[in-house]
C-alpha cells in the first residue's frame, strides 16, 4: 500500500469528547513538519446512535444500532478508509452482526480490545484491573481475551458501577468536579496495572494524571494509534 492510500477512518460520537481526544492523539502521535506528512483521517461523529451499553444489557434498539454502525462503516470504506477504529469499547460487541452486513469491513477494523490485550501480554503483565462501562465489564470481552493469555483480570464490584458511570458521564457532559477527581483517582490507584476500557476514561487520566499512582495504564485507543503510526511509517 502506498502512503497516500493509507486512510484512517473513525466511527466516533460514542461520545463526542472521546472522539475529539482521539483526534488529538492522532495529531500528537503522527508528528509532522507539514500537514501532508500525516495520513488522511476521516471521522464520522455519529452521536445519534443508540446507547451501546443499553443495547447489550437490555437488548434495547439493537437492530437500529447495528444498522447505523454498519452504515457508517460502509460510508467510511466508500470514502477510501483502509483502517477503521471504533471509538468505543462496548461497540465491539456488535462487530459479528456488523460484519454480516458489511463483510468488507472485517479486514479493515483495527480491534482496540484485542490489540490492547496483546500489548499487555508483551509487557508481561500478569494481573490487571479493568475500568469500563458496565456493558463492557459484564460482557467479559476483556476478561475472556486476557484469560486466553493467562492474565488475571480484576473488575470493580457491581456496587461501584455507579461510580464508573459518574466518571464516564462527567466526560460526556464535559463537567468536572473534585468528587469526580477523587472517585477516578481512588479507582485507578488500587492496582499497579489498569485498562481504561471506556474511551471517556483516558480523558480523566490526562486531566488528573498528577493524582494517578498506577504504574501501568493502558489506553486502548492510543495503543492502536501507535500501531497505525508504525504501519504508516513502514509503508
Short mmCIF file of C-alpha atoms in Angstrom, two decimals:
data_model
loop_
_atom_site.label_atom_id
_atom_site.label_comp_id
_atom_site.label_asym_id
_atom_site.label_seq_id
_atom_site.Cartn_x
_atom_site.Cartn_y
_atom_site.Cartn_z
CA UNK A 1 0.00 0.00 0.00
CA UNK A 2 1.29 3.47 -0.87
CA UNK A 3 1.30 6.08 1.88
CA UNK A 4 -1.30 8.17 0.08
CA UNK A 5 -3.63 5.16 0.16
CA UNK A 6 -3.30 4.82 3.95
CA UNK A 7 -6.54 6.37 5.21
CA UNK A 8 -7.76 6.09 8.80
CA UNK A 9 -11.50 6.05 9.43
CA UNK A 10 -13.00 6.80 12.83
CA UNK A 11 -16.51 5.72 13.80
CA UNK A 12 -16.97 8.14 16.66
CA UNK A 13 -19.54 10.12 18.57
CA UNK A 14 -19.64 7.49 21.32
CA UNK A 15 -19.12 10.05 22.86
CA UNK A 16 -18.03 13.18 21.16
CA UNK A 17 -15.35 14.29 23.64
CA UNK A 18 -13.73 10.86 23.43
CA UNK A 19 -13.61 11.27 19.64
CA UNK A 20 -12.05 14.74 19.98
CA UNK A 21 -9.45 13.26 22.34
CA UNK A 22 -8.69 10.50 19.83
CA UNK A 23 -8.18 13.10 17.10
CA UNK A 24 -5.77 14.97 19.37
CA UNK A 25 -3.87 11.72 20.00
CA UNK A 26 -3.64 11.17 16.24
CA UNK A 27 -2.19 14.68 15.77
CA UNK A 28 0.32 14.17 18.57
CA UNK A 29 1.47 10.70 17.51
CA UNK A 30 1.72 11.46 13.79
CA UNK A 31 4.07 14.39 14.29
CA UNK A 32 4.77 16.28 11.09
CA UNK A 33 6.52 19.41 9.93
CA UNK A 34 3.99 19.67 7.10
CA UNK A 35 0.36 18.57 7.30
CA UNK A 36 0.71 16.33 4.25
CA UNK A 37 3.22 14.21 6.17
CA UNK A 38 0.30 12.79 8.17
CA UNK A 39 -2.10 10.15 6.82
CA UNK A 40 -5.58 11.23 5.86
CA UNK A 41 -8.21 10.70 8.57
CA UNK A 42 -11.98 10.68 8.15
CA UNK A 43 -14.21 10.99 11.21
CA UNK A 44 -17.89 10.10 11.35
CA UNK A 45 -19.02 11.56 14.67
CA UNK A 46 -22.28 9.61 14.66
CA UNK A 47 -23.50 10.75 18.07
CA UNK A 48 -27.13 9.99 17.11
CA UNK A 49 -26.68 6.23 17.59
CA UNK A 50 -28.49 4.41 20.42
CA UNK A 51 -26.61 3.52 23.60
CA UNK A 52 -24.23 0.61 23.14
CA UNK A 53 -24.40 -0.27 26.83
CA UNK A 54 -28.20 -0.39 26.89
CA UNK A 55 -28.20 -2.39 23.66
CA UNK A 56 -26.06 -5.05 25.33
CA UNK A 57 -27.60 -5.02 28.81
CA UNK A 58 -31.27 -4.65 27.89
CA UNK A 59 -31.39 -5.67 24.21
CA UNK A 60 -32.58 -2.12 23.51
CA UNK A 61 -32.53 -0.75 19.93
CA UNK A 62 -30.00 -3.38 18.87
CA UNK A 63 -31.08 -3.55 15.25
CA UNK A 64 -31.02 0.23 14.91
CA UNK A 65 -27.56 0.38 16.47
CA UNK A 66 -26.14 -2.35 14.25
CA UNK A 67 -27.74 -0.81 11.16
CA UNK A 68 -26.32 2.65 11.89
CA UNK A 69 -22.84 1.34 12.72
CA UNK A 70 -22.83 -0.76 9.56
CA UNK A 71 -23.97 2.24 7.53
CA UNK A 72 -21.14 4.39 8.90
CA UNK A 73 -18.56 1.70 8.19
CA UNK A 74 -19.86 1.31 4.66
CA UNK A 75 -19.52 5.05 4.03
CA UNK A 76 -16.04 5.16 5.56
CA UNK A 77 -14.92 2.34 3.26
CA UNK A 78 -16.53 4.02 0.25
CA UNK A 79 -14.61 7.19 1.20
CA UNK A 80 -11.34 5.27 0.90
CA UNK A 81 -10.62 4.26 4.51
CA UNK A 82 -8.21 1.33 4.74
CA UNK A 83 -8.11 1.25 8.57
CA UNK A 84 -11.18 1.73 10.77
CA UNK A 85 -11.21 2.44 14.50
CA UNK A 86 -14.36 2.20 16.63
CA UNK A 87 -14.05 4.92 19.27
CA UNK A 88 -15.99 2.89 21.82
CA UNK A 89 -15.07 -0.34 23.58
CA UNK A 90 -18.64 -1.58 24.08
CA UNK A 91 -19.42 -1.15 20.38
CA UNK A 92 -17.00 -4.01 19.59
CA UNK A 93 -19.58 -6.44 20.99
CA UNK A 94 -21.67 -5.90 17.87
CA UNK A 95 -18.93 -6.48 15.29
CA UNK A 96 -20.10 -10.01 14.30
CA UNK A 97 -23.54 -8.65 13.29
CA UNK A 98 -21.96 -5.67 11.53
CA UNK A 99 -19.59 -7.88 9.54
CA UNK A 100 -22.58 -9.85 8.28
CA UNK A 101 -23.90 -6.63 6.74
CA UNK A 102 -20.54 -5.16 5.69
CA UNK A 103 -18.16 -8.15 5.29
CA UNK A 104 -15.52 -5.97 3.63
CA UNK A 105 -15.07 -4.13 6.95
CA UNK A 106 -13.67 -7.22 8.68
CA UNK A 107 -10.15 -6.75 7.31
CA UNK A 108 -10.19 -3.01 7.94
CA UNK A 109 -11.32 -2.74 11.57
CA UNK A 110 -8.42 -2.40 13.99
CA UNK A 111 -9.81 -4.06 17.13
CA UNK A 112 -8.77 -1.88 20.07
CA UNK A 113 -9.56 -4.58 22.63
CA UNK A 114 -7.54 -7.44 21.15
CA UNK A 115 -4.62 -5.16 20.33
CA UNK A 116 -4.61 -3.84 23.90
CA UNK A 117 -4.55 -7.37 25.31
CA UNK A 118 -1.63 -8.26 23.04
CA UNK A 119 0.27 -5.21 24.29
CA UNK A 120 -0.39 -6.22 27.92
CA UNK A 121 0.91 -9.73 27.16
CA UNK A 122 4.07 -8.33 25.55
CA UNK A 123 4.64 -6.20 28.64
CA UNK A 124 4.48 -9.40 30.74
CA UNK A 125 1.68 -8.08 32.95
CA UNK A 126 0.14 -10.97 34.90
CA UNK A 127 -2.66 -9.16 36.74
CA UNK A 128 -4.59 -6.09 35.66
CA UNK A 129 -7.66 -4.11 36.66
CA UNK A 130 -10.35 -3.19 34.12
CA UNK A 131 -12.21 0.10 34.45
CA UNK A 132 -15.01 0.32 31.91
CA UNK A 133 -18.72 0.69 31.33
CA UNK A 134 -20.92 -1.95 32.91
CA UNK A 135 -21.71 -3.25 29.43
CA UNK A 136 -18.06 -3.87 28.65
CA UNK A 137 -17.40 -5.40 32.07
CA UNK A 138 -20.46 -7.68 32.08
CA UNK A 139 -19.82 -8.84 28.51
CA UNK A 140 -16.45 -10.25 29.68
CA UNK A 141 -14.92 -9.29 26.32
CA UNK A 142 -11.71 -8.15 28.04
CA UNK A 143 -11.72 -10.82 30.75
CA UNK A 144 -12.02 -13.64 28.21
CA UNK A 145 -9.31 -12.23 25.94
CA UNK A 146 -6.96 -11.74 28.90
CA UNK A 147 -7.72 -15.20 30.29
CA UNK A 148 -6.64 -16.77 26.99
CA UNK A 149 -3.24 -15.16 27.56
CA UNK A 150 -3.05 -16.35 31.17
CA UNK A 151 -3.60 -12.86 32.55
CA UNK A 152 -5.83 -12.31 35.59
CA UNK A 153 -8.39 -9.53 35.18
CA UNK A 154 -9.87 -7.79 38.21
CA UNK A 155 -13.03 -5.70 37.85
CA UNK A 156 -14.83 -3.34 40.22
CA UNK A 157 -17.69 -4.69 42.30
CA UNK A 158 -21.16 -4.19 40.83
CA UNK A 159 -21.88 -1.78 43.67
CA UNK A 160 -19.21 0.51 42.15
CA UNK A 161 -20.70 0.58 38.66
CA UNK A 162 -22.47 3.82 39.56
CA UNK A 163 -19.08 5.41 40.35
CA UNK A 164 -17.75 4.41 36.94
CA UNK A 165 -20.90 5.77 35.35
CA UNK A 166 -20.38 9.11 37.11
CA UNK A 167 -16.85 9.31 35.72
CA UNK A 168 -17.96 8.45 32.20
CA UNK A 169 -20.89 10.88 32.25
CA UNK A 170 -18.68 13.69 33.57
CA UNK A 171 -16.60 13.43 30.40
CA UNK A 172 -19.61 13.07 28.09
CA UNK A 173 -21.07 16.24 29.57
CA UNK A 174 -17.69 17.98 29.92
CA UNK A 175 -18.49 18.69 33.58
CA UNK A 176 -15.80 18.00 36.15
CA UNK A 177 -15.63 18.33 39.92
CA UNK A 178 -13.47 17.48 42.90
CA UNK A 179 -15.73 14.48 43.54
CA UNK A 180 -15.05 13.09 40.06
CA UNK A 181 -11.30 13.52 40.56
CA UNK A 182 -11.45 11.69 43.87
CA UNK A 183 -13.61 8.85 42.51
CA UNK A 184 -11.40 8.31 39.48
CA UNK A 185 -8.16 8.55 41.45
CA UNK A 186 -9.40 6.02 44.01
CA UNK A 187 -10.45 3.52 41.32
CA UNK A 188 -7.28 3.69 39.21
CA UNK A 189 -4.81 3.77 42.11
CA UNK A 190 -5.88 0.46 43.62
CA UNK A 191 -3.66 -1.62 41.34
CA UNK A 192 -0.28 -1.47 39.60
CA UNK A 193 -1.83 -2.04 36.16
CA UNK A 194 -5.09 -0.81 34.72
CA UNK A 195 -7.01 -0.85 31.43
CA UNK A 196 -9.04 2.27 30.70
CA UNK A 197 -11.71 0.23 28.93
CA UNK A 198 -14.10 3.09 28.20
CA UNK A 199 -12.94 5.78 25.77
CA UNK A 200 -14.01 8.56 28.15
CA UNK A 201 -11.67 7.42 30.93
CA UNK A 202 -8.34 8.35 29.24
CA UNK A 203 -9.55 11.95 29.31
CA UNK A 204 -9.81 11.75 33.09
CA UNK A 205 -6.38 10.11 33.21
CA UNK A 206 -4.80 13.00 31.31
CA UNK A 207 -6.75 15.55 33.35
CA UNK A 208 -5.84 14.10 36.76
CA UNK A 209 -2.51 12.49 35.91
CA UNK A 210 -0.75 14.17 38.84
CA UNK A 211 -3.03 12.21 41.18
CA UNK A 212 -2.52 8.84 39.43
CA UNK A 213 -0.06 6.43 41.04
CA UNK A 214 -0.91 3.38 38.92
CA UNK A 215 2.33 2.33 37.19
CA UNK A 216 0.96 0.68 34.04
CA UNK A 217 -2.06 2.41 32.50
CA UNK A 218 -3.38 1.15 29.15
CA UNK A 219 -5.39 3.35 26.80
CA UNK A 220 -6.70 1.04 24.02
CA UNK A 221 -7.29 3.88 21.55
CA UNK A 222 -3.84 5.38 21.99
CA UNK A 223 -2.37 1.90 21.61
CA UNK A 224 -3.93 1.41 18.16
CA UNK A 225 -2.89 4.90 17.07
CA UNK A 226 0.70 3.92 17.91
CA UNK A 227 0.26 0.67 15.96
CA UNK A 228 -1.07 2.52 12.92
CA UNK A 229 1.79 5.00 13.13
CA UNK A 230 4.31 2.15 12.85
CA UNK A 231 2.40 0.65 9.92
CA UNK A 232 2.29 4.03 8.19
CA UNK A 233 6.00 4.63 8.69
CA UNK A 234 6.75 1.22 7.17
CA UNK A 235 4.72 1.87 4.02
#
